[in-house]
mmCIF file of C-alpha atoms and ligand atoms in Angstrom:
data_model
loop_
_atom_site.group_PDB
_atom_site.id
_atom_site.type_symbol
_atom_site.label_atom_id
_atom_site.label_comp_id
_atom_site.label_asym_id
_atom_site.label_seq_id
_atom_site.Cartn_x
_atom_site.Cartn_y
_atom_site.Cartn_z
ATOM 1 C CA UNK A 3 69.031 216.463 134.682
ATOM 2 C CA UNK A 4 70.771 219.476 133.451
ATOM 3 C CA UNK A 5 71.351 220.198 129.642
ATOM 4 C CA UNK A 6 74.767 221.590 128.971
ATOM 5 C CA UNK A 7 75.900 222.676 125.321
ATOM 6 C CA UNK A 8 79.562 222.392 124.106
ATOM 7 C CA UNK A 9 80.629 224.440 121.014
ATOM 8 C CA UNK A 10 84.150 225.424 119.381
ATOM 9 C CA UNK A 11 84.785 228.468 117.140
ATOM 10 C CA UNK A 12 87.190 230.217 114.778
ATOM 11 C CA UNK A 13 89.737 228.169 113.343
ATOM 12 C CA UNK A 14 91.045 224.979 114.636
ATOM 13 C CA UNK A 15 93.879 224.806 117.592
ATOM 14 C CA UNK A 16 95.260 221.821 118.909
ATOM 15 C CA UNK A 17 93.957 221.531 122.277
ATOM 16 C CA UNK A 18 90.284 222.089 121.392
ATOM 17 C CA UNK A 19 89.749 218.003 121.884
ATOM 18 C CA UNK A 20 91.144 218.389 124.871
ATOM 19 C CA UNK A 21 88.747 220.798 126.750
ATOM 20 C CA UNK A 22 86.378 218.448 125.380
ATOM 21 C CA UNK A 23 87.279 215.361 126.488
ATOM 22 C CA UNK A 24 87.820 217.450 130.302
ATOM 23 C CA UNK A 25 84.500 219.237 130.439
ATOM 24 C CA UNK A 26 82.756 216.573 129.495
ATOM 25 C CA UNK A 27 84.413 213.891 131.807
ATOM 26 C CA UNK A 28 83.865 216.401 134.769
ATOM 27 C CA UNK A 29 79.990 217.294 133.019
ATOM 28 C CA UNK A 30 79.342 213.699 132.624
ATOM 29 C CA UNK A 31 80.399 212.317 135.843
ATOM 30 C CA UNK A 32 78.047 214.834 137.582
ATOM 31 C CA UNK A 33 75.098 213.347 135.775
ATOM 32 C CA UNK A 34 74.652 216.109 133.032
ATOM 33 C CA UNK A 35 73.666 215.465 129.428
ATOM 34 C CA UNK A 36 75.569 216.883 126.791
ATOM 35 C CA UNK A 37 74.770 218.591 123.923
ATOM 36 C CA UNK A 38 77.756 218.742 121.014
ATOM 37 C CA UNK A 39 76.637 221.854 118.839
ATOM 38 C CA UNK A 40 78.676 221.399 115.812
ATOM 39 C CA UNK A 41 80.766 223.510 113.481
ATOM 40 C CA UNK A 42 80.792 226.820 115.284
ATOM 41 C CA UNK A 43 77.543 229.125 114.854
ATOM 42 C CA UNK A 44 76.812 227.147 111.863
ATOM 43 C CA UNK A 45 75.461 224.100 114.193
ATOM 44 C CA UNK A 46 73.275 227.037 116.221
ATOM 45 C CA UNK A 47 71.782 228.365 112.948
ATOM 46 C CA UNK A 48 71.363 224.615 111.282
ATOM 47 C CA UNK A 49 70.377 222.798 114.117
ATOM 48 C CA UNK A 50 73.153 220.603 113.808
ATOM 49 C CA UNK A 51 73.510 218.690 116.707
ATOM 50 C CA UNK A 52 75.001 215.864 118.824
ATOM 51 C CA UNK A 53 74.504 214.128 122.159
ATOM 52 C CA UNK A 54 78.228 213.466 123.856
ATOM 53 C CA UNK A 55 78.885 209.943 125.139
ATOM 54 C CA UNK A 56 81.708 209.026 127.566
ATOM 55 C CA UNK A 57 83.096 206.220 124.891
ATOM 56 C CA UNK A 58 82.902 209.515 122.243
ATOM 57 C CA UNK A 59 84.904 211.587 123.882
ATOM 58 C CA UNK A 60 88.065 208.976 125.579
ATOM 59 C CA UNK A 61 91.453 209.613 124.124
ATOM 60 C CA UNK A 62 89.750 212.666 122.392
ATOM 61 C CA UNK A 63 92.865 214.948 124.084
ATOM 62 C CA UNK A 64 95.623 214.167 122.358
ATOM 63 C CA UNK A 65 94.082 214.681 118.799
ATOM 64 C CA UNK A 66 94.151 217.390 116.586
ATOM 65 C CA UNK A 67 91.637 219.064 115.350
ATOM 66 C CA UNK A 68 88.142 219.502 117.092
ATOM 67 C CA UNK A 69 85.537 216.707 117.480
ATOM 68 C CA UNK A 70 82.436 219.246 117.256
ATOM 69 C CA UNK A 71 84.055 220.624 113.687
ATOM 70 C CA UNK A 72 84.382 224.290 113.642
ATOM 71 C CA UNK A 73 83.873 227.459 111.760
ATOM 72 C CA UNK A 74 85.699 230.486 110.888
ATOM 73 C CA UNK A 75 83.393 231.450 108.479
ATOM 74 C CA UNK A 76 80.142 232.459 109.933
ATOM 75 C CA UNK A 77 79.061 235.229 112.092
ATOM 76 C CA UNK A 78 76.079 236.348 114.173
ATOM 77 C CA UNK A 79 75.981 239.695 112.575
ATOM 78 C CA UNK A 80 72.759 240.822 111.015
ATOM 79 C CA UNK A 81 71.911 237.582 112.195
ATOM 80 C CA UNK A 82 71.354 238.227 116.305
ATOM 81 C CA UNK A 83 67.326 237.303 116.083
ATOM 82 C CA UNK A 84 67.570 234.526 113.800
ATOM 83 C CA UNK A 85 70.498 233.180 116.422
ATOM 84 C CA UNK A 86 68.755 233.886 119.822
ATOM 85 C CA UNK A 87 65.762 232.212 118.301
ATOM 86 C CA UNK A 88 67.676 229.003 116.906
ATOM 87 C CA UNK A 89 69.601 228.770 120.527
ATOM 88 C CA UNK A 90 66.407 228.749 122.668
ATOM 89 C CA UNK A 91 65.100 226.241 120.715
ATOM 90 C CA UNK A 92 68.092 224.042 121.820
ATOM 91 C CA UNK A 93 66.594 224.265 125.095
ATOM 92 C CA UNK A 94 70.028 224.265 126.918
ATOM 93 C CA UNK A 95 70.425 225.426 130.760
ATOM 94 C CA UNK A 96 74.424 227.168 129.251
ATOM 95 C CA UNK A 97 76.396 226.475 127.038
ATOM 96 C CA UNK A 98 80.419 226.354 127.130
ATOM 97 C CA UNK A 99 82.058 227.599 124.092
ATOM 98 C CA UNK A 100 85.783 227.429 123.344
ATOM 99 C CA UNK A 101 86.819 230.295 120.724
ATOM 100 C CA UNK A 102 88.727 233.286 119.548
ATOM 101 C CA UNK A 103 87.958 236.710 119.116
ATOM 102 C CA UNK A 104 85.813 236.336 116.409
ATOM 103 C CA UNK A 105 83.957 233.684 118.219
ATOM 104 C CA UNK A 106 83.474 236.061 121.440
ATOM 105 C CA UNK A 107 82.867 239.147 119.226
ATOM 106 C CA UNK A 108 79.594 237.505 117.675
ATOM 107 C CA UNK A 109 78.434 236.338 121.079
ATOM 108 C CA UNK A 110 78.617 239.761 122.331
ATOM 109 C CA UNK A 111 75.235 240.831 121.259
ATOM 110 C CA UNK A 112 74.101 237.744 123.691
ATOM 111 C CA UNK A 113 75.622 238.041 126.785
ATOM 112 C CA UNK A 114 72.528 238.750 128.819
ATOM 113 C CA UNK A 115 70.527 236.198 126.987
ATOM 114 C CA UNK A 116 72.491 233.245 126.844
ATOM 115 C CA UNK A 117 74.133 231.549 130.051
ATOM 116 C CA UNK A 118 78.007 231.735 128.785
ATOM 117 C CA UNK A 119 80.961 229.984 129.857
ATOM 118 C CA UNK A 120 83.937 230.977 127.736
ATOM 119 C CA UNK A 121 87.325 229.400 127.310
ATOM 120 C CA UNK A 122 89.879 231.341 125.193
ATOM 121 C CA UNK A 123 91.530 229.439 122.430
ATOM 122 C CA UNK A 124 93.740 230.531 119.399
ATOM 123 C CA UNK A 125 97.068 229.549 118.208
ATOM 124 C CA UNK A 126 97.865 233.414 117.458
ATOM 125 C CA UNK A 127 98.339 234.013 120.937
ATOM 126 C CA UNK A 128 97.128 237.390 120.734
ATOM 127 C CA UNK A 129 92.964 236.829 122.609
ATOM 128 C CA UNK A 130 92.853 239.873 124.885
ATOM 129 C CA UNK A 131 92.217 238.857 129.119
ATOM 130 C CA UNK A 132 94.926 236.130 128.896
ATOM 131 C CA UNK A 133 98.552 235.907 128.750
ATOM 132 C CA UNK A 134 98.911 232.350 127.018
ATOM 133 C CA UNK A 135 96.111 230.710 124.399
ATOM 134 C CA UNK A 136 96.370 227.006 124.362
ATOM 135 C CA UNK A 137 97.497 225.591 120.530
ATOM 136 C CA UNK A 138 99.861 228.045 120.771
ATOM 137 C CA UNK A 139 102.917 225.914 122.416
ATOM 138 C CA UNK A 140 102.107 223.530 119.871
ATOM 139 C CA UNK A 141 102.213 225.912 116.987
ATOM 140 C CA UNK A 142 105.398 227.035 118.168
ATOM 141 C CA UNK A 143 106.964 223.825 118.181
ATOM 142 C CA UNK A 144 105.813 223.693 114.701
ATOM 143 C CA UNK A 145 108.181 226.493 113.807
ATOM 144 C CA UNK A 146 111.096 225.386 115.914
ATOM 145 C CA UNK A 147 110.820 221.809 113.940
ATOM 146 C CA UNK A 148 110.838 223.483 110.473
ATOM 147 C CA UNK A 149 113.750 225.817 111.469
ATOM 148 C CA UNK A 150 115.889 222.818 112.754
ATOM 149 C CA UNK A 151 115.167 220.791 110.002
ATOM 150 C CA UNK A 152 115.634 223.433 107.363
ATOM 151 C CA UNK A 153 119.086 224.440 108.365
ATOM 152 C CA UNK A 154 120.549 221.671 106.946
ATOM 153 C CA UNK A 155 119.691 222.521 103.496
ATOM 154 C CA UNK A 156 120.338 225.793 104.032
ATOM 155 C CA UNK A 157 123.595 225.057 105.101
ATOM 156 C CA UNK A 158 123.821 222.414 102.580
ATOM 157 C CA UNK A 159 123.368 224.629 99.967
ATOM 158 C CA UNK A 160 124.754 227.590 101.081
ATOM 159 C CA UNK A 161 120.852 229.440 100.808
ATOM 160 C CA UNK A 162 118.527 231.356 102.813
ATOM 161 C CA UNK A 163 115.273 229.723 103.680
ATOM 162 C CA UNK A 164 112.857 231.990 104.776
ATOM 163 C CA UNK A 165 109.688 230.583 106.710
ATOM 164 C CA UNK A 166 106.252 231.946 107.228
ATOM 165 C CA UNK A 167 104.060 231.534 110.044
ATOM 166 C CA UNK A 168 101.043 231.719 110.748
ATOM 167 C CA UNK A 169 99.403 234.277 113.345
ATOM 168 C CA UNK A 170 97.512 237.579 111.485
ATOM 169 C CA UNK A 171 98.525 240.792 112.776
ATOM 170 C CA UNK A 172 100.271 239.569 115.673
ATOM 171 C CA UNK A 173 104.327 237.589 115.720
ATOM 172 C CA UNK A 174 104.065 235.581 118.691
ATOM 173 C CA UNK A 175 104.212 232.156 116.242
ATOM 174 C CA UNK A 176 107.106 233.803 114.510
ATOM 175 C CA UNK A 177 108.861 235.309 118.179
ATOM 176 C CA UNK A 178 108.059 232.273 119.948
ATOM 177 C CA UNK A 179 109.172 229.747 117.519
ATOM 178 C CA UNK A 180 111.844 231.506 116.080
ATOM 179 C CA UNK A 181 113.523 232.099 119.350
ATOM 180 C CA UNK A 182 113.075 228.336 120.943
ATOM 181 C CA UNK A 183 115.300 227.041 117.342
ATOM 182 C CA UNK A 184 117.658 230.235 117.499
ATOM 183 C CA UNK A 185 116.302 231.755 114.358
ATOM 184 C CA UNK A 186 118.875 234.218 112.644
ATOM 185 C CA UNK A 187 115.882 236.901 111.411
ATOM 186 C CA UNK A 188 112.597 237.172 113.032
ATOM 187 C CA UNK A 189 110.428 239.324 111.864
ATOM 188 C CA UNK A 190 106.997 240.404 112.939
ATOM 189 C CA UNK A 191 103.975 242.658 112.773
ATOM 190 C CA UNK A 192 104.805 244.687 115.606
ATOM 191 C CA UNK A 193 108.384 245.720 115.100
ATOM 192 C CA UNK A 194 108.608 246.723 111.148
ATOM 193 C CA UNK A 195 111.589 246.380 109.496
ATOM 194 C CA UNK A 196 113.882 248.242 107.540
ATOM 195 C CA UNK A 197 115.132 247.016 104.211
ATOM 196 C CA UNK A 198 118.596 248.924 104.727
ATOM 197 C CA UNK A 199 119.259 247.304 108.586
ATOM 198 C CA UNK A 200 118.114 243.918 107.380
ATOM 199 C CA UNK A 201 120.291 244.201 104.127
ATOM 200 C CA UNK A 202 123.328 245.285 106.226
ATOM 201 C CA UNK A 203 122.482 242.239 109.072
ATOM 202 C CA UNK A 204 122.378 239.862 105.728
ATOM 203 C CA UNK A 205 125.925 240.958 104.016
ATOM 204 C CA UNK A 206 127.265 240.800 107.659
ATOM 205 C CA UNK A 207 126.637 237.126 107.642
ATOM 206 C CA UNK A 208 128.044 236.848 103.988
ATOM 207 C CA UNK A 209 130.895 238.034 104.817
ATOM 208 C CA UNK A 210 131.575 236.187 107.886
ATOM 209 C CA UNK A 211 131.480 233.371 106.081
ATOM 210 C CA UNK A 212 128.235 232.004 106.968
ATOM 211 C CA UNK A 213 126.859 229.289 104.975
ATOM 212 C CA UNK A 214 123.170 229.290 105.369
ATOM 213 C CA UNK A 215 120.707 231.363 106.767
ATOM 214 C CA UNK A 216 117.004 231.047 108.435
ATOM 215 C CA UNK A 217 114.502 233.649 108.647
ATOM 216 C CA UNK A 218 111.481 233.330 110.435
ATOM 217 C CA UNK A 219 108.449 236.311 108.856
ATOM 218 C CA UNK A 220 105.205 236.601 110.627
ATOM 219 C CA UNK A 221 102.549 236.459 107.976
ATOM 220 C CA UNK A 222 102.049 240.185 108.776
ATOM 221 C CA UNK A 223 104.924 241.314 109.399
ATOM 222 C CA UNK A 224 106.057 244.036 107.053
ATOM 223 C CA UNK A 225 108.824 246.792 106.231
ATOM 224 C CA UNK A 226 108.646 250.043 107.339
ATOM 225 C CA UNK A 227 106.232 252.580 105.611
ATOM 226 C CA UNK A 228 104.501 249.220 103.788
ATOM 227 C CA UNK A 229 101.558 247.042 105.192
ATOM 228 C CA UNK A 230 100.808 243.270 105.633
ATOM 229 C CA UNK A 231 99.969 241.575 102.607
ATOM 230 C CA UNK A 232 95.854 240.276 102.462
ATOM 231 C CA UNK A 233 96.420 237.382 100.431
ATOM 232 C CA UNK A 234 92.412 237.233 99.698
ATOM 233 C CA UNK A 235 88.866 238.157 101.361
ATOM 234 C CA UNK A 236 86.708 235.313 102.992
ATOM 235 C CA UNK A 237 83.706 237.462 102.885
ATOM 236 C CA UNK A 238 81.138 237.786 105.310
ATOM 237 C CA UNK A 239 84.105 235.547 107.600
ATOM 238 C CA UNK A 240 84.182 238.193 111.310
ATOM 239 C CA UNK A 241 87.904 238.340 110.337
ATOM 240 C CA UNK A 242 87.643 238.726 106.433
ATOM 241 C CA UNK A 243 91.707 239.254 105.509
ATOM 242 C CA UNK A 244 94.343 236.195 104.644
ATOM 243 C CA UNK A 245 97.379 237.056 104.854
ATOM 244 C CA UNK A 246 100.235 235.304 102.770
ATOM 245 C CA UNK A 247 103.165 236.225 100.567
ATOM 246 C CA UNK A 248 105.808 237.632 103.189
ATOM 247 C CA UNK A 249 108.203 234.402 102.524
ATOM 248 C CA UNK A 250 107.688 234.808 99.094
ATOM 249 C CA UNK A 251 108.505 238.403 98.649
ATOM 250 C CA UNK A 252 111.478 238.557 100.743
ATOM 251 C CA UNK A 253 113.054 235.633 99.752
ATOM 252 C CA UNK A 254 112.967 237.234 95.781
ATOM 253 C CA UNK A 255 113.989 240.432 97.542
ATOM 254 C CA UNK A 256 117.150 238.841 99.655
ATOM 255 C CA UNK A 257 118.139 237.002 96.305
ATOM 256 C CA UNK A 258 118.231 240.260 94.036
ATOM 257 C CA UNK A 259 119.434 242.893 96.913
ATOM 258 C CA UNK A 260 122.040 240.735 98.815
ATOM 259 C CA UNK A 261 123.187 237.924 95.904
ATOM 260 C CA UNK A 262 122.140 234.320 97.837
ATOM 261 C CA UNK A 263 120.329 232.343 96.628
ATOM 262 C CA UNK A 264 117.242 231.735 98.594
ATOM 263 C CA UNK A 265 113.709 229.916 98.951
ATOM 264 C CA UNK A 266 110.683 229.963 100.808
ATOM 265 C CA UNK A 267 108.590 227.974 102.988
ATOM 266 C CA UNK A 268 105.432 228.164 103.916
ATOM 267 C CA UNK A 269 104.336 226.552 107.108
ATOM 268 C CA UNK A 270 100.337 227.454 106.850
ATOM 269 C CA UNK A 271 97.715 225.056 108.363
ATOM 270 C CA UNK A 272 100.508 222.585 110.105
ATOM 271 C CA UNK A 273 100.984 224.718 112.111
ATOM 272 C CA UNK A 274 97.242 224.231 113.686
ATOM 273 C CA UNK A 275 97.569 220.187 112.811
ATOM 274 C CA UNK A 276 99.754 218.355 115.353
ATOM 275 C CA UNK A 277 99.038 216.851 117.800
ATOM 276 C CA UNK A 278 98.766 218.884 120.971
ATOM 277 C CA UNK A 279 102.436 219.384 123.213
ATOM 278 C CA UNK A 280 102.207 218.623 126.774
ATOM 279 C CA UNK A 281 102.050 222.240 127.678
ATOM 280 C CA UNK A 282 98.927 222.412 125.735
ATOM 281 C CA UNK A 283 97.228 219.695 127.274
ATOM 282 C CA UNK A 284 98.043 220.671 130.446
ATOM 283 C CA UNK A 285 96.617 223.829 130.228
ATOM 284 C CA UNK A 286 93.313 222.591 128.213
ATOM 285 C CA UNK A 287 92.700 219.995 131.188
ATOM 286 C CA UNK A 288 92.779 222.844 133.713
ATOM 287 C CA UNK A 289 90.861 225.022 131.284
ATOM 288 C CA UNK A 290 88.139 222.683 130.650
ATOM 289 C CA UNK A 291 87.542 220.900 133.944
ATOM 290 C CA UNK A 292 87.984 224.766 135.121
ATOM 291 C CA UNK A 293 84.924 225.526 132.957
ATOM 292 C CA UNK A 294 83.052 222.575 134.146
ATOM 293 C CA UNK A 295 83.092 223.705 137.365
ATOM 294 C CA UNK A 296 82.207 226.788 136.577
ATOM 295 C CA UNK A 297 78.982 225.712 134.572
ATOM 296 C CA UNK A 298 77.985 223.351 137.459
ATOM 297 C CA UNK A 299 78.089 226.427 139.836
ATOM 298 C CA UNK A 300 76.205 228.770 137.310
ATOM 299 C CA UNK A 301 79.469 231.115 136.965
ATOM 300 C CA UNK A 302 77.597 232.350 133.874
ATOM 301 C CA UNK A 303 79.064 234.928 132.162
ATOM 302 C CA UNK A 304 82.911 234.196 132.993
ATOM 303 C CA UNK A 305 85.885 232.790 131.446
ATOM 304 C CA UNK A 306 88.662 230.677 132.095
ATOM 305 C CA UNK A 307 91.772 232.724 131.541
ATOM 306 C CA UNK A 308 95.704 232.130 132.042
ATOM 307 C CA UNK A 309 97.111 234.823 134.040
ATOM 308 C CA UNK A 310 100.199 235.259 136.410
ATOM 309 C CA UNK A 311 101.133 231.120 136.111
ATOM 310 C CA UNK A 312 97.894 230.347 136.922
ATOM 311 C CA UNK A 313 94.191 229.287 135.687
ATOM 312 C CA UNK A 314 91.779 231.750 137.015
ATOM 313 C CA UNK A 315 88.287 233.397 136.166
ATOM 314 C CA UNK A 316 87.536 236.931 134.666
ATOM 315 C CA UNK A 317 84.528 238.150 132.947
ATOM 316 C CA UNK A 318 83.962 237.004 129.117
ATOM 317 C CA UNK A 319 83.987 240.578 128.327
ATOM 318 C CA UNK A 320 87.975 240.660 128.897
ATOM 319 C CA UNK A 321 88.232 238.073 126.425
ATOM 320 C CA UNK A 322 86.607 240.661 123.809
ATOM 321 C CA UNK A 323 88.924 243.617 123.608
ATOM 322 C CA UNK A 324 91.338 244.036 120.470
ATOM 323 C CA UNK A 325 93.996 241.725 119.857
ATOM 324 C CA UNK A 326 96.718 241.282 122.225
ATOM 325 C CA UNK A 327 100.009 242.369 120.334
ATOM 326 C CA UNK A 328 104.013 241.600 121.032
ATOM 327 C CA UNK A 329 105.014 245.230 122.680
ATOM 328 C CA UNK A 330 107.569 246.309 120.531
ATOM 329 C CA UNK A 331 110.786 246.060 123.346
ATOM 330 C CA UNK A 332 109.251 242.377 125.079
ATOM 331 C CA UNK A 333 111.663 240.331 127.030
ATOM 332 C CA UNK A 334 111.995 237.831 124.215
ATOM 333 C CA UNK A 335 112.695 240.430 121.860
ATOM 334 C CA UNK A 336 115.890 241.291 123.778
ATOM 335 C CA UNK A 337 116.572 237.889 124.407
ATOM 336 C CA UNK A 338 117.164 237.589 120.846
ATOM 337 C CA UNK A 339 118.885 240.130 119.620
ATOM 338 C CA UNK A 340 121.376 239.046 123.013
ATOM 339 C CA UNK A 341 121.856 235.887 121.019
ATOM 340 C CA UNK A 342 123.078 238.049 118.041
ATOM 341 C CA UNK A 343 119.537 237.791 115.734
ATOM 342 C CA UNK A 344 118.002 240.000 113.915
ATOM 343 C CA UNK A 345 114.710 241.240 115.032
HETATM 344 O O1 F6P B 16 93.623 232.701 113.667
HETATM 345 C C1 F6P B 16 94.216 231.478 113.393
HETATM 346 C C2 F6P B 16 94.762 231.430 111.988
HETATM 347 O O2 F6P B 16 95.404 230.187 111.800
HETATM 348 C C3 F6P B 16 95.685 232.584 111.618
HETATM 349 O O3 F6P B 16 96.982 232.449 112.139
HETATM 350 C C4 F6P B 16 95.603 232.543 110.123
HETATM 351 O O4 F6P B 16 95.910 233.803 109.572
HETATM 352 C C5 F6P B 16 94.167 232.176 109.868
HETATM 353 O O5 F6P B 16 93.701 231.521 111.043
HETATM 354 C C6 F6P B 16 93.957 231.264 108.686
HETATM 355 O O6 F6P B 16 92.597 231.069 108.504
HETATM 356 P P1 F6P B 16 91.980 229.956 107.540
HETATM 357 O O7 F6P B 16 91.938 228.670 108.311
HETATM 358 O O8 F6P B 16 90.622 230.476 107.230
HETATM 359 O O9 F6P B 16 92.871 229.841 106.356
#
């Protein structure tokens, strides 16, 4: 009988219980045993480790969260010896691990000692190889809710609520949310603003008699000539910087330079707690019974990636290049600023 590990890394997305529930209905059916390594690296280092059941992992797809637990804290770095060691003594034939850049970036050192299957997973939406990271629909729809929902107290009280979301250095969250609930602002990482355009956009509205107003701000997104703002460090973490305080800042900063009264809202960690949407668990099904497959034939070394409308398989190394960033003029971009936003 073949020994297959199963391990999730980086921060939660919904969707991860869904590539586990897949691989391992695929894995089990095919008369494998299944080893859960839990919380990320952590599990690897700690020896912290569970045998998957079918009755464990039924229904597991449409939950939140991860069923292994999961780490955005730990690396491999400085580590690689200790790790190597600690992983052979699993005694595992491969080992399928669902992650993000961070995860991929401290399984680098590894590559030609561990048999890999990879599975790219973040709700940023910005893992290099792919063009779509499951938990990201769902994070999306996260925004779109919030926007929806907070223009009637905007409007109500004749404000501007200004949301954050989530998604470090890159604005898909913010782009892709703000656009599917017809956001009037977006702003985000890749297209920095200026305070004199988005004062004059503002006044425009004022004037026109607009009662409320929505802004959607990437939690890096920044003005022109300034940088994101790291809220704190989580040392030793692979990706170290938190970013917060965009809502905040402009919200003070629309109040005082344009005279309406505003507020802020920050979405944070809900936006990586719902339930997964259907487009998610579409794509995690294909993923992980794609990955299955892949580990049955010994594709070691490969990934399942989203490319062209379809699931197909690249080398891990693609998934391991620098983020994957909105280009400044993208299609949705226009698409916006056709429906009269600002972006
Ligand atoms: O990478 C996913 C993500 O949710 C980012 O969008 C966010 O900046 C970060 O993780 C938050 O990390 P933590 O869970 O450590 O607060």
């Amino acid at each position: 009988m073949k020994r297959l590990g199963l391990l999730t890394g980086g921060g939660d997305a919904p969707g991860l219980n869904g590539i586990i529930e897949a691989a391992c209905r695929v894995l089990l059916h095919h008369g494998y045993e299944i080893i859960g390594i839990q919380d990320g690296f952590e599990g690897v280092f700690e020896d912290r480790i569970k045998v998957i059941k079918r009755e464990d992992i039924e229904n597991l797809h449409s939950m939140a969260g991860t069923f292994l637990g999961t780490s955005n804290r730990s690396g491999t770095t400085g580590r690689e010896a200790e790790f190597l060691e600690k992983w052979k003594m699993l005694k595992l034939d491969g080992v399928i691990v669902a992650g993000g850049d961070g995860t991929f970036a401290g399984l680098r050192a590894f590559q030609n000692d561990m048999p890999l299957i990879g599975v790219p997973k973040t709700i940023d939406n910005d893992l290099s190889g792919t063009e779509v990271t499951f938990g990201y629909d769902t994070a999306c729809s996260v925004v779109a809710d919030a926007v929806d929902a907070l223009r009637a107290t905007a409007d109500a009280h004749r404000r501007v609520i200004v949301i954050e979301a989530m998604g470090r250095t890159a604005g898909w969250i913010a782009l892709g949310g703000g656009m599917a609930s017809y956001a009037d602002i977006v702003l985000i990482p890749e297209r920095p603003y200026s305070y004199q355009k988005l004062k004059s956009f503002i006044q425009q509205r004022q004037n026109g008699g607009q009662r409320g107003l929505v802004v959607v701000v990437a939690e890096g997104a920044h003005a022109e000539k300034e940088s994101a703002n790291v809220a704190f460090r989580v040392e030793d973490a692979p990706q170290s910087e938190r970013y917060g305080g965009a809502a905040y800042a402009l919200s003070r900063w629309i109040e005082k330079e344009c005279a309406w009264e505003s507020r802020h809202v920050v979405l944070g960690h809900l936006q990586r707690a719902r339930a997964p949407t259907p487009t998610d668990r579409f794509l995690t099904l294909a993923m992980g019974v794609e990955a299955a497959r892949m580990a049955m034939e010994g594709s070691w070394g490969q990934c399942t990636v989203y490319r062209q409308g379809q699931i197909v398989r690249a080398p891990i190394a693609d998934l391991m290049g620098p983020p994957r960033l909105v280009p400044a003029d993208h299609r949705w971009v226009k698409l916006l600023q056709s429906l009269g936003s600002f972006i």
